[in-house]
Coordinates of C-alpha atoms in Angstrom, one line a residue:
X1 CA -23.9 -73.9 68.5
X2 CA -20.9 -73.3 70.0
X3 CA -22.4 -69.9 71.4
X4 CA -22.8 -68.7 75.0
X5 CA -26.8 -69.5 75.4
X6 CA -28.6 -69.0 78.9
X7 CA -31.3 -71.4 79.2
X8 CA -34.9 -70.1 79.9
X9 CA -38.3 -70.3 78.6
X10 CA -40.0 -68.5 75.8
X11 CA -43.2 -66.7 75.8
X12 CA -45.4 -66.3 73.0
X13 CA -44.5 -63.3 71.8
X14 CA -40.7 -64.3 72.0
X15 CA -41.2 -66.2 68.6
X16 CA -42.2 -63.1 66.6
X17 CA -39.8 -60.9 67.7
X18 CA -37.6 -63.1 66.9
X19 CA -38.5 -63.9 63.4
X20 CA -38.8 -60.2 62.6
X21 CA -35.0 -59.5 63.6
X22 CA -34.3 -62.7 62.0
X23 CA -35.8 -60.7 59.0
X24 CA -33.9 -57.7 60.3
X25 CA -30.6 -59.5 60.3
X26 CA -30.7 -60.9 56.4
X27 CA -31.3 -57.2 55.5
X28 CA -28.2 -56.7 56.9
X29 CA -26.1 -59.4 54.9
X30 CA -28.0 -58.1 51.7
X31 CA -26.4 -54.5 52.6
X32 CA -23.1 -56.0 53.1
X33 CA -22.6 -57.8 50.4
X34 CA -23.9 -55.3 48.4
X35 CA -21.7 -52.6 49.7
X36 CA -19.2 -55.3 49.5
X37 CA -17.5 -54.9 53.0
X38 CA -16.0 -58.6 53.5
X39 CA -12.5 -59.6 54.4
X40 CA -10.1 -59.8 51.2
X41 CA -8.7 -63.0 50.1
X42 CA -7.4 -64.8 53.0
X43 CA -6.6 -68.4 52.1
X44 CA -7.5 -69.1 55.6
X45 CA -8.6 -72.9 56.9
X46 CA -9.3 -74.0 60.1
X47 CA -10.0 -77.5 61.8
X48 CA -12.2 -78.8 64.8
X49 CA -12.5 -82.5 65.5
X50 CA -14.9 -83.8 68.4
X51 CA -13.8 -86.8 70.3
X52 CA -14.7 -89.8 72.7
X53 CA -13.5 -90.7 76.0
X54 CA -13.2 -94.1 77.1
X55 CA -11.7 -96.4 79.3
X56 CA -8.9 -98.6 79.1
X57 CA -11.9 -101.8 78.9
X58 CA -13.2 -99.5 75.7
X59 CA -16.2 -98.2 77.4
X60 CA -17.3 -94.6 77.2
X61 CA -16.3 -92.8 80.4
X62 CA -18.7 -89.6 81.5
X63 CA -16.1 -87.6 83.0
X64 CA -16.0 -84.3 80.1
X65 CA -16.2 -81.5 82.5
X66 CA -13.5 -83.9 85.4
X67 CA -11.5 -83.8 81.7
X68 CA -11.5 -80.8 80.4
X69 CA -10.7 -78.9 84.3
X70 CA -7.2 -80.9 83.9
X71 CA -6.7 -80.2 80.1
X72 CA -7.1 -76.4 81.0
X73 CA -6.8 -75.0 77.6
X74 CA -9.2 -73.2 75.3
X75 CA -8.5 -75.3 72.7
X76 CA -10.5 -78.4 74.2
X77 CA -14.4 -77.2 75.0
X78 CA -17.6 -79.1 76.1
X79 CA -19.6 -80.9 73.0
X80 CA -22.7 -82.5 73.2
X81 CA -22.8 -85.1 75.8
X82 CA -20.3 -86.1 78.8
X83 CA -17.9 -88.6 76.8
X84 CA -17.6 -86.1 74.1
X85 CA -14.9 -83.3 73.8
X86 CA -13.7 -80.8 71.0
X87 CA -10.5 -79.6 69.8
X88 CA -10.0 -76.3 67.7
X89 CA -7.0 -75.8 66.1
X90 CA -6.3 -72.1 65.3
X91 CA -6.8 -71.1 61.9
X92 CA -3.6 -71.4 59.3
X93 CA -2.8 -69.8 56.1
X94 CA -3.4 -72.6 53.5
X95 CA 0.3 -73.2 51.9
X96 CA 3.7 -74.2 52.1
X97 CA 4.0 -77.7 54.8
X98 CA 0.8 -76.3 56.6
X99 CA -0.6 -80.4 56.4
X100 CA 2.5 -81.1 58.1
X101 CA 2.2 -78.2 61.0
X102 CA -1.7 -78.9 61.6
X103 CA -0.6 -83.0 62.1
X104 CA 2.4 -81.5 64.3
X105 CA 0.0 -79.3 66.3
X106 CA -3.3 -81.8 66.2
X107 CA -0.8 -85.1 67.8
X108 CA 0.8 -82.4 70.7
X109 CA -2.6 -81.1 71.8
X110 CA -4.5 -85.3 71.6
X111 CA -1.5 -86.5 73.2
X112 CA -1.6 -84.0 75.9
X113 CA -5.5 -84.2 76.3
X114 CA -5.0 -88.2 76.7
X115 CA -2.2 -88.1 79.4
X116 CA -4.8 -86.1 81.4
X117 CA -7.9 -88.2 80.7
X118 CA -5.4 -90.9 81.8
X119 CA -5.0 -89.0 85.1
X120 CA -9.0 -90.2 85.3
X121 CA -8.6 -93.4 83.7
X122 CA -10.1 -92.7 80.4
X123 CA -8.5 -91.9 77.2
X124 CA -9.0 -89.8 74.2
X125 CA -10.4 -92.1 70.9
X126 CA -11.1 -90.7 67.7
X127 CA -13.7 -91.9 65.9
X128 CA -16.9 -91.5 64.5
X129 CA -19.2 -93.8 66.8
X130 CA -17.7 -95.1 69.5
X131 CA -18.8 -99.3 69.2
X132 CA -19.0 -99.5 72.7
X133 CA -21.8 -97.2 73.2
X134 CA -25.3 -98.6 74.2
X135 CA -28.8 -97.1 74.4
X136 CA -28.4 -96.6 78.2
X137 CA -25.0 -94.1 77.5
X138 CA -27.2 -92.1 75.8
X139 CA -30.1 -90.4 77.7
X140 CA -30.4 -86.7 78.8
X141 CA -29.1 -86.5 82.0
X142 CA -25.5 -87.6 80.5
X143 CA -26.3 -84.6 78.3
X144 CA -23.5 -82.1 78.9
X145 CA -24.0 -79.9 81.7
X146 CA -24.2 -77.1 79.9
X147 CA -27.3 -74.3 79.3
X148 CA -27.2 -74.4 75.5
X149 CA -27.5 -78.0 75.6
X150 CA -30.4 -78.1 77.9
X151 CA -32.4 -75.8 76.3
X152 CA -31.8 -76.9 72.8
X153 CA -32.9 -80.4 73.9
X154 CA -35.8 -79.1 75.5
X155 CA -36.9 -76.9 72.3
X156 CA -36.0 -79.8 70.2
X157 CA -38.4 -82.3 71.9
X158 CA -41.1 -79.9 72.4
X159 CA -41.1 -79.2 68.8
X160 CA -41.7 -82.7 67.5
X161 CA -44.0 -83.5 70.8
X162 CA -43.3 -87.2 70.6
X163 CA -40.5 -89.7 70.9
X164 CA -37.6 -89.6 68.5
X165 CA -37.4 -92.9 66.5
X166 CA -34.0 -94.8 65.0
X167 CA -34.8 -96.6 62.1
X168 CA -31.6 -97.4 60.2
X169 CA -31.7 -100.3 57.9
X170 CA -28.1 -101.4 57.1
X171 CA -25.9 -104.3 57.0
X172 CA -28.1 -105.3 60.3
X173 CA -31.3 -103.0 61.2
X174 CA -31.5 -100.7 64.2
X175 CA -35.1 -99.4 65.4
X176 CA -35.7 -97.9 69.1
X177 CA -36.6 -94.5 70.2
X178 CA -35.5 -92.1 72.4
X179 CA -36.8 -88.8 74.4
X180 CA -34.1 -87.0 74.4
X181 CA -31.4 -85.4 71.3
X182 CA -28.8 -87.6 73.2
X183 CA -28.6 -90.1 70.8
X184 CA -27.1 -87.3 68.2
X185 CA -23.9 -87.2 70.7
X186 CA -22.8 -90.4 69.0
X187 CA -21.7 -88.8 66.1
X188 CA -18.5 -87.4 66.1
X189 CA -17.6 -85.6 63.1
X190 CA -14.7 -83.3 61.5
X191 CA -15.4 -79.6 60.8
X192 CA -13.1 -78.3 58.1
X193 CA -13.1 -74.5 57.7
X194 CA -12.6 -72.3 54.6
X195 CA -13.0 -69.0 54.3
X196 CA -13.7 -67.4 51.1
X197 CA -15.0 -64.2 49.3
X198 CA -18.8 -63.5 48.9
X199 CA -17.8 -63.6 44.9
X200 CA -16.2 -67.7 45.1
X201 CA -19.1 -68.4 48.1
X202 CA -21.4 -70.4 45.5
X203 CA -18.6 -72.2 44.0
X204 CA -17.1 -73.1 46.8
X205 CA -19.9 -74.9 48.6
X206 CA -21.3 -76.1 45.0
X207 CA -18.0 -77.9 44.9
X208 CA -18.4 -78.8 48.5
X209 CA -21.6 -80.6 48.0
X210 CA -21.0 -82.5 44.4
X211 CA -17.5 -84.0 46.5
X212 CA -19.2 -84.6 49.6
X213 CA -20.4 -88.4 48.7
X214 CA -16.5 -88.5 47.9
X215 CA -15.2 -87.3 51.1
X216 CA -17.9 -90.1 53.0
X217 CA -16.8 -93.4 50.7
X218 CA -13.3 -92.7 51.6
X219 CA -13.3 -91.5 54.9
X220 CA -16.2 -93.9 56.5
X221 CA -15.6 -94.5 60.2
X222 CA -18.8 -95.1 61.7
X223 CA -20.2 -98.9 60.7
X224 CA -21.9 -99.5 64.6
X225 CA -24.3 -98.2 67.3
X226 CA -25.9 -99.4 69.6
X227 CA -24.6 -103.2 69.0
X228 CA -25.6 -103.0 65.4
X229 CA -23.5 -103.0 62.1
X230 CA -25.8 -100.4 60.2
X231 CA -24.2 -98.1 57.4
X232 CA -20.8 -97.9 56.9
X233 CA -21.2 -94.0 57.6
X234 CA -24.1 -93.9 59.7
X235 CA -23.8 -90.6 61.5
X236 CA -25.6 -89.0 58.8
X237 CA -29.4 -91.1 59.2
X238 CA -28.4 -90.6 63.2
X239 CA -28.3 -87.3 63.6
X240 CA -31.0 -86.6 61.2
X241 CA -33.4 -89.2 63.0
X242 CA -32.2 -87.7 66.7
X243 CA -32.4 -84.0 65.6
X244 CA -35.7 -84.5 63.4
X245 CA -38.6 -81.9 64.5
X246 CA -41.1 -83.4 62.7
X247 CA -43.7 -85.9 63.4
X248 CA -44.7 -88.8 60.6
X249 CA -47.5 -86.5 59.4
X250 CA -45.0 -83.3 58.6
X251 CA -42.5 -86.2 57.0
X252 CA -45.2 -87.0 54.9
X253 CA -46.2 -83.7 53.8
X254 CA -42.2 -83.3 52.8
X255 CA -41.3 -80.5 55.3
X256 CA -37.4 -80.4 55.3
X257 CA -35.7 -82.1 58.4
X258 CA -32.9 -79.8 60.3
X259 CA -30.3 -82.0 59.6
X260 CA -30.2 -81.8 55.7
X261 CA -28.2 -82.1 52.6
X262 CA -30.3 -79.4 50.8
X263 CA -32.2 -79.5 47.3
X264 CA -30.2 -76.9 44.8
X265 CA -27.4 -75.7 43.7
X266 CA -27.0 -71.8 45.1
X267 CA -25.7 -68.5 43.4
X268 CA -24.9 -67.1 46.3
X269 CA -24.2 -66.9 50.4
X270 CA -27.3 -65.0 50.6
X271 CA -29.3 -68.6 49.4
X272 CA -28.7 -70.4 52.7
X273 CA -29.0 -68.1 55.0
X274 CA -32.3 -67.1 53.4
X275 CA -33.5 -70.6 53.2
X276 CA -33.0 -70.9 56.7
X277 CA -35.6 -68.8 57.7
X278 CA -37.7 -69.5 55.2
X279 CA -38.3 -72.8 56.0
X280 CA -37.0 -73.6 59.9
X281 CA -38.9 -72.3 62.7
X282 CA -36.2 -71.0 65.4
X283 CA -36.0 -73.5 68.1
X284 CA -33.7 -70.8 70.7
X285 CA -35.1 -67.7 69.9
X286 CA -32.8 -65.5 71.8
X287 CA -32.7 -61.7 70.4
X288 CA -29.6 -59.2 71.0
X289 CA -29.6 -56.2 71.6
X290 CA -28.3 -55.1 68.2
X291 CA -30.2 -53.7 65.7
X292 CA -28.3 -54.4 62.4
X293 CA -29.5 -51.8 60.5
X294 CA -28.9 -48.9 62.7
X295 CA -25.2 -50.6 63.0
X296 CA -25.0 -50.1 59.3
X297 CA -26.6 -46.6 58.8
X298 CA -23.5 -46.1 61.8
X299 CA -21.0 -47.0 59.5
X300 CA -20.0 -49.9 61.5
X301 CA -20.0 -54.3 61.4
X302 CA -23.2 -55.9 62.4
X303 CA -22.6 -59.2 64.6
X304 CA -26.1 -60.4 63.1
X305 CA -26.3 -62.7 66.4
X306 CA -29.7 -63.8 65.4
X307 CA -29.0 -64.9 62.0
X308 CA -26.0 -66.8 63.5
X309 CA -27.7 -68.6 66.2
X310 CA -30.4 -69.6 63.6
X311 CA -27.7 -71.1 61.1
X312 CA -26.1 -72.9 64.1
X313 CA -29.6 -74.7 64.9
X314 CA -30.2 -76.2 60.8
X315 CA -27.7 -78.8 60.5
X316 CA -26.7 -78.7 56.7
X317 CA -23.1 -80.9 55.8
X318 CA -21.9 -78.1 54.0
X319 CA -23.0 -74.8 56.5
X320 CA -22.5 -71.3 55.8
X321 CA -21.0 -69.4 58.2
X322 CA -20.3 -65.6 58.6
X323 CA -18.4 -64.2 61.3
X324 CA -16.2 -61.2 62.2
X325 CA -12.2 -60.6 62.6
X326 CA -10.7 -58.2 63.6
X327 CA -14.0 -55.9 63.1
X328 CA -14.4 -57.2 59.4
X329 CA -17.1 -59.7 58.3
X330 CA -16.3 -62.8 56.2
X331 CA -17.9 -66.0 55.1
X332 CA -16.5 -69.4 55.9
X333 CA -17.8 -72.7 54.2
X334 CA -18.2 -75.2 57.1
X335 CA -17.8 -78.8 56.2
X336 CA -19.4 -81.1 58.3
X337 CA -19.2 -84.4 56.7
X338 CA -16.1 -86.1 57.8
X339 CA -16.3 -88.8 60.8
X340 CA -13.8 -88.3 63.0
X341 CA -10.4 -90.5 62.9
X342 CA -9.0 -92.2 62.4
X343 CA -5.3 -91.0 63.1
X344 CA -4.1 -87.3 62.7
X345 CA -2.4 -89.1 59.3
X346 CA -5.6 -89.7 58.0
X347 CA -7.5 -86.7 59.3
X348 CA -5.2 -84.6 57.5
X349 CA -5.1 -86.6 54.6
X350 CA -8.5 -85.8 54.3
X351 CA -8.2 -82.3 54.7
X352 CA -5.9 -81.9 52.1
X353 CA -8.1 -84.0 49.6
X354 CA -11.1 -81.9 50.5
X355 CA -9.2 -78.5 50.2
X356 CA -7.4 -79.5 47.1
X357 CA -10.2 -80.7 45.1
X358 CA -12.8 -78.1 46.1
X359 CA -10.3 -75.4 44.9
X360 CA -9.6 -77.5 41.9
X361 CA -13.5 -77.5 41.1
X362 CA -14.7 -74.7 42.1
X363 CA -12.2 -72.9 39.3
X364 CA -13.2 -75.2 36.4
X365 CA -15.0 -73.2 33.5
X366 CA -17.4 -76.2 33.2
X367 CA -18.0 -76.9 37.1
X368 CA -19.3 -80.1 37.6
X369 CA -22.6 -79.0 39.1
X370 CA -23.5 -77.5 35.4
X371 CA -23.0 -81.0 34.6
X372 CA -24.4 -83.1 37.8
X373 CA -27.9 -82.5 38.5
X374 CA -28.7 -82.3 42.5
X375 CA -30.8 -85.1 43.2
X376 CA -28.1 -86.9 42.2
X377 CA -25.4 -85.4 44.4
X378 CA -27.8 -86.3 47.3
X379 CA -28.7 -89.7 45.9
X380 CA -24.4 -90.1 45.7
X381 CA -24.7 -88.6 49.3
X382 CA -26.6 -91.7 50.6
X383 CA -25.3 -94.3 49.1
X384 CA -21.7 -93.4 50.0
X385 CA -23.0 -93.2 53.7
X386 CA -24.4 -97.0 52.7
X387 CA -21.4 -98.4 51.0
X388 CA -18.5 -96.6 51.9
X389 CA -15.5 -97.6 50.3
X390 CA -17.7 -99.8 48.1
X391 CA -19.9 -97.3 46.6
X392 CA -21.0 -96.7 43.1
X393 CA -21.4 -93.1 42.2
X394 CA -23.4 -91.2 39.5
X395 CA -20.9 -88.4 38.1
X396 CA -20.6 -86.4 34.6
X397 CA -19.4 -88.3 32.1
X398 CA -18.4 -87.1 28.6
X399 CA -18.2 -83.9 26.7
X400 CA -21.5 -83.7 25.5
X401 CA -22.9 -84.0 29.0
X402 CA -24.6 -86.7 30.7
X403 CA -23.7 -88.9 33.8
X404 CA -23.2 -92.7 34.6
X405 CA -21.8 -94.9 37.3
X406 CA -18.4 -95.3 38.6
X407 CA -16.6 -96.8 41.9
X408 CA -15.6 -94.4 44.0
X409 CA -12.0 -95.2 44.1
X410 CA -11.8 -95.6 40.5
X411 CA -13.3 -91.9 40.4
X412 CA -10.8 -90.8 43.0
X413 CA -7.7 -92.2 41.7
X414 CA -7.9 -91.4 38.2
X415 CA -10.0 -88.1 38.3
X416 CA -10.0 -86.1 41.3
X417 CA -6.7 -87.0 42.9
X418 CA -4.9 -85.5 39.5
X419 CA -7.5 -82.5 40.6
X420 CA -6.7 -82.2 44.0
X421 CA -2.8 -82.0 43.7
X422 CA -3.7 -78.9 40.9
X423 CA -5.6 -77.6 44.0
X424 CA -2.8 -78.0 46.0
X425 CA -0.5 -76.5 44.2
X426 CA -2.5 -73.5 43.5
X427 CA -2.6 -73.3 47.1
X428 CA 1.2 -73.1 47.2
X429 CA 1.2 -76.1 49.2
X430 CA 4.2 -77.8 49.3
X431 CA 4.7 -80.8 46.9
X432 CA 6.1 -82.9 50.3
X433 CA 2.8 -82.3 51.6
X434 CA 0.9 -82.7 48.9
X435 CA 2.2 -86.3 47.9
X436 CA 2.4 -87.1 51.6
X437 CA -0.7 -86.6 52.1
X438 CA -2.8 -87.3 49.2
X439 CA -0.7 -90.6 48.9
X440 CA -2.7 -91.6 51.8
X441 CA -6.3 -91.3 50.0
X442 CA -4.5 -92.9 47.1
X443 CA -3.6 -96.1 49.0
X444 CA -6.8 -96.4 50.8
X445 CA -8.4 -96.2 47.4
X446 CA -5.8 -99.0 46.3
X447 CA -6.2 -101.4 49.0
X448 CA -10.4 -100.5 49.4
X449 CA -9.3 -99.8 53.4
X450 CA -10.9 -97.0 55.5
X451 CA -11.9 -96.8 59.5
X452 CA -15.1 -98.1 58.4
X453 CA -14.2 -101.2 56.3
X454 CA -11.1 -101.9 59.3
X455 CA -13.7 -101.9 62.2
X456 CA -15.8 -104.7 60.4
X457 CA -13.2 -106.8 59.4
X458 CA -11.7 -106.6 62.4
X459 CA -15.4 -106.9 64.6
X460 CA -16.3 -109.9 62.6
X461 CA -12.6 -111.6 63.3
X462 CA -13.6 -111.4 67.0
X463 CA -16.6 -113.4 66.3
X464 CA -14.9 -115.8 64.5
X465 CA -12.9 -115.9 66.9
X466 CA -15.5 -116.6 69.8
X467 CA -16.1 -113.6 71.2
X468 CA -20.0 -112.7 71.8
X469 CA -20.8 -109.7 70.5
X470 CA -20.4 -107.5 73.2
X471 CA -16.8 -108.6 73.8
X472 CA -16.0 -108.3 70.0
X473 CA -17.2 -104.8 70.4
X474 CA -14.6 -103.9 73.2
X475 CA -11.8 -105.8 71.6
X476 CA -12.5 -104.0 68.5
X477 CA -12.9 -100.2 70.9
X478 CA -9.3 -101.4 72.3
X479 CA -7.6 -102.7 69.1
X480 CA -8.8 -99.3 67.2
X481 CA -7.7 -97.3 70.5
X482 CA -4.2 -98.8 70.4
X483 CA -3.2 -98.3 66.9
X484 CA -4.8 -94.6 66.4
X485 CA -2.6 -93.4 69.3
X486 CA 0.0 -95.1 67.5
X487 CA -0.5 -93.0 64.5
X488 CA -0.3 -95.0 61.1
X489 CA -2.4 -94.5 59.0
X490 CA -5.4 -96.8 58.5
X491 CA -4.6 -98.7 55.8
X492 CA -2.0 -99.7 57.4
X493 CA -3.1 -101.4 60.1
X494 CA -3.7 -105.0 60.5
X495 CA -6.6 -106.8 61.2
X496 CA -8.0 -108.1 64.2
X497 CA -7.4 -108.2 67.9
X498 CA -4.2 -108.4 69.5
X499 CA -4.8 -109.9 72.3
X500 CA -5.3 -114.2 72.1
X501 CA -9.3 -114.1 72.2
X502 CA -10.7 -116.9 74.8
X503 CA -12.5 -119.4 73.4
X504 CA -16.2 -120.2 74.8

């Protein structure tokens, strides 16, 4: 969605012209990966992580566009609403200290982007729901002020021609409703790039999807909204709920939400994309100019703009992407799972776990998604966004097949850690890097620690300590703010406010 999008209405007609070059455009990724004209091997990766701004009192601060005019760099862009920005870092060559270089280059460009939200009094905090944030923060008109935002709100909302409703049933329970996407601006997520051949596309984002329950029990960030302690991940029932086109009646009938996990294991790039239009009815249905084909029969690269706009509107945690470089196509896997934050230590950590593993997996001559039936990777999915550092997961078990139960961090340190560091290292990524990083996920595992289980702990000292709820809420925004710009990692970090808390 990151595409330049004029707002403006549709007419009848506009819907089936679109679908047709929708129909148009997968022709044309049929054609080229059967005349096989991808990139080669690149071993490229690439990061984006969206942030909050906030004020010194931990409150979110409105003031993206006041931001981003100082920041004055391409790097930092617009994201949904007006406390949220992004960062893209360029991509990098997966190898040698390249952990080390993306933490070098990800602290310079945060640091720099807070010094100027300072110039505003407001700061740069990196997380995946900001605490602080209340129903009122989120409405449409602090919507971004931006014409692809507009008009996917609009088309949104007129598609499920009702209210959107928040039910999320966690550690406490969280039901409103709201008229407006907005809500989805509270989740602030990582986006890790990979780009790969059409040949290793399957295995890639097969992989990608049997680790993703993984990548959410250690990485959980996100335990509040709205003055509520809900999942320990809860972006993921957030932004399904505040992107969800469908009324009870189509829920009931089992029509796939936007914002979905998906229901197989794929053979191929091709399997997405086709599923997107098979089953989600465009919401900005915007044709070019282009006609793919006759691009083809030219001899030359098809953007497919169509087919891309399309992807960018279903929301899956492990997208397909296809883009061009340099006038060649290629395929990226986009994952989409990863809260935001804690600290450039850990968000790199992270990345390293996710890129090690999913190359470790995706090479295995008994992948684990021969072994791991779907429903179960979803199921694994959920209950990592529920338990966090705490979940039990269902994975293979045995050489005769068959699954059973184990704690995530007992399935991380003795299983896929020794499977990420072989990842790494056919990578060619440094061993300093490699151990650096990777002993982070290690000792979150070892101490059961992650942004999630911190912000409790430390939430729940405030109340102890006397503070009503919205107080404990700031001096928890504060305490977090403070020791991410400080950079240790979060396991690290002790609990509680630092400040004496006032009793009464």
């Amino acid at each position: 969605m990151g595409e330049k999008v004029v707002a403006g209405g549709f007419d009848l007609s506009d819907r089936q012209r679109y679908r047709a070059k929708l129909r148009r455009c997968l022709t044309g990724l049929e054609r080229l990966l059967e005349q096989k004209l991808f990139d080669r091997p690149q071993n490229l990766m690439g990061v984006e992580i969206e942030l909050n701004l906030a004020g010194p009192d931990g409150m979110p601060r409105m003031l993206n566009a006041q931001v981003l005019e100082r920041i004055a760099s391409r790097d930092f862009q617009t994201e949904l609403a007006m406390f949220n920005l992004e960062v893209n870092i360029a991509p990098h060559r997966l190898g040698g200290r390249v952990f080390d270089q993306l933490a070098e280059e990800l602290r310079t460009s945060l640091a720099y982007a807070h010094r100027k939200a300072g110039e505003l009094d407001a700061g740069i905090v990196m997380i995946g729901i900001l605490p602080t944030l209340d129903r009122d923060d989120l409405i449409s008109s602090n919507l971004s002020d931006v014409d692809r935002y507009t008009l996917l709100n609009d088309q949104i909302v007129a598609a499920r021609g009702e209210d959107f409703v928040l039910d999320i049933d966690g550690v406490e329970r969280l039901t409103c409703t709201s008229k407006s996407i907005a809500p989805e601006a509270a989740c602030t997520s990582v986006q890790l790039h990979l780009q790969v051949t059409p040949d290793r596309f399957a295995d890639v984002w097969n992989a990608a999807q049997a680790v993703a329950a993984v990548q959410v029990a250690i990485g959980a960030n996100s335990p509040f909204l709205f003055g509520r302690e809900l999942w320990r991940e809860s972006r993921p029932p957030l932004f399904q709920q505040s992107t969800d086109t469908r009324p009870p009646e189509l829920q009931a009938q089992g029509v796939r939400p936007r914002t979905w996990f998906g229901e197989r294991w794929i053979t191929s790039a091709y399997d997405l994309f086709e599923e997107n239009l098979r089953f989600f009815p465009a919401l900005l249905p915007i044709t070019d100019e282009e006609e793919p084909l006759d691009v083809l029969d030219a001899g030359g690269i098809p953007s497919l703009a169509e087919l891309v706009l399309h992807n960018g509107t279903v929301y899956r945690w492990n997208r397909p992407v296809y883009g061009i470089a340099d006038g060649v196509p290629h395929l990226r896997v986009e994952n989409r799972v990863l809260p935001a934050g804690p600290t450039v230590t850990d968000v790199i950590a992270n990345a390293a776990f996710y890129y090690g593993v999913v190359r470790a997996l995706a090479e295995e001559s008994r992948p684990v998604w021969s072994r791991l039936p779907f429903e179960a990777a979803a199921a694994n999915f959920d209950e990592a966004c529920r338990h966090g550092i705490d979940a039990r997961l269902e994975w293979p078990r045995g050489r005769y097949g068959g699954t059973a139960q184990i704690d995530a961090v007992t399935l991380v340190r003795d299983e896929l850690l020794p499977l990420a560091e072989v990842g790494l290292d056919a990578w060619g990524v440094e061993p300093a890097d490699r151990d650096l990083y990777l002993g982070v996920i290690e000792e979150r595992c070892r101490r059961r620690v992650n942004g999630a289980s911190w912000q409790a702990a430390t939430f729940h000292g405030a109340l102890e300590a006397g503070l009503a709820r919205d107080a404990a809420f700031a001096a928890t925004t504060r305490r977090y703010s403070e020791l991410m710009h400080k950079g240790d990692p979060v396991h690290t970090w002790p609990v509680g406010p630092p400040e004496p808390v006032p009793l009464g």
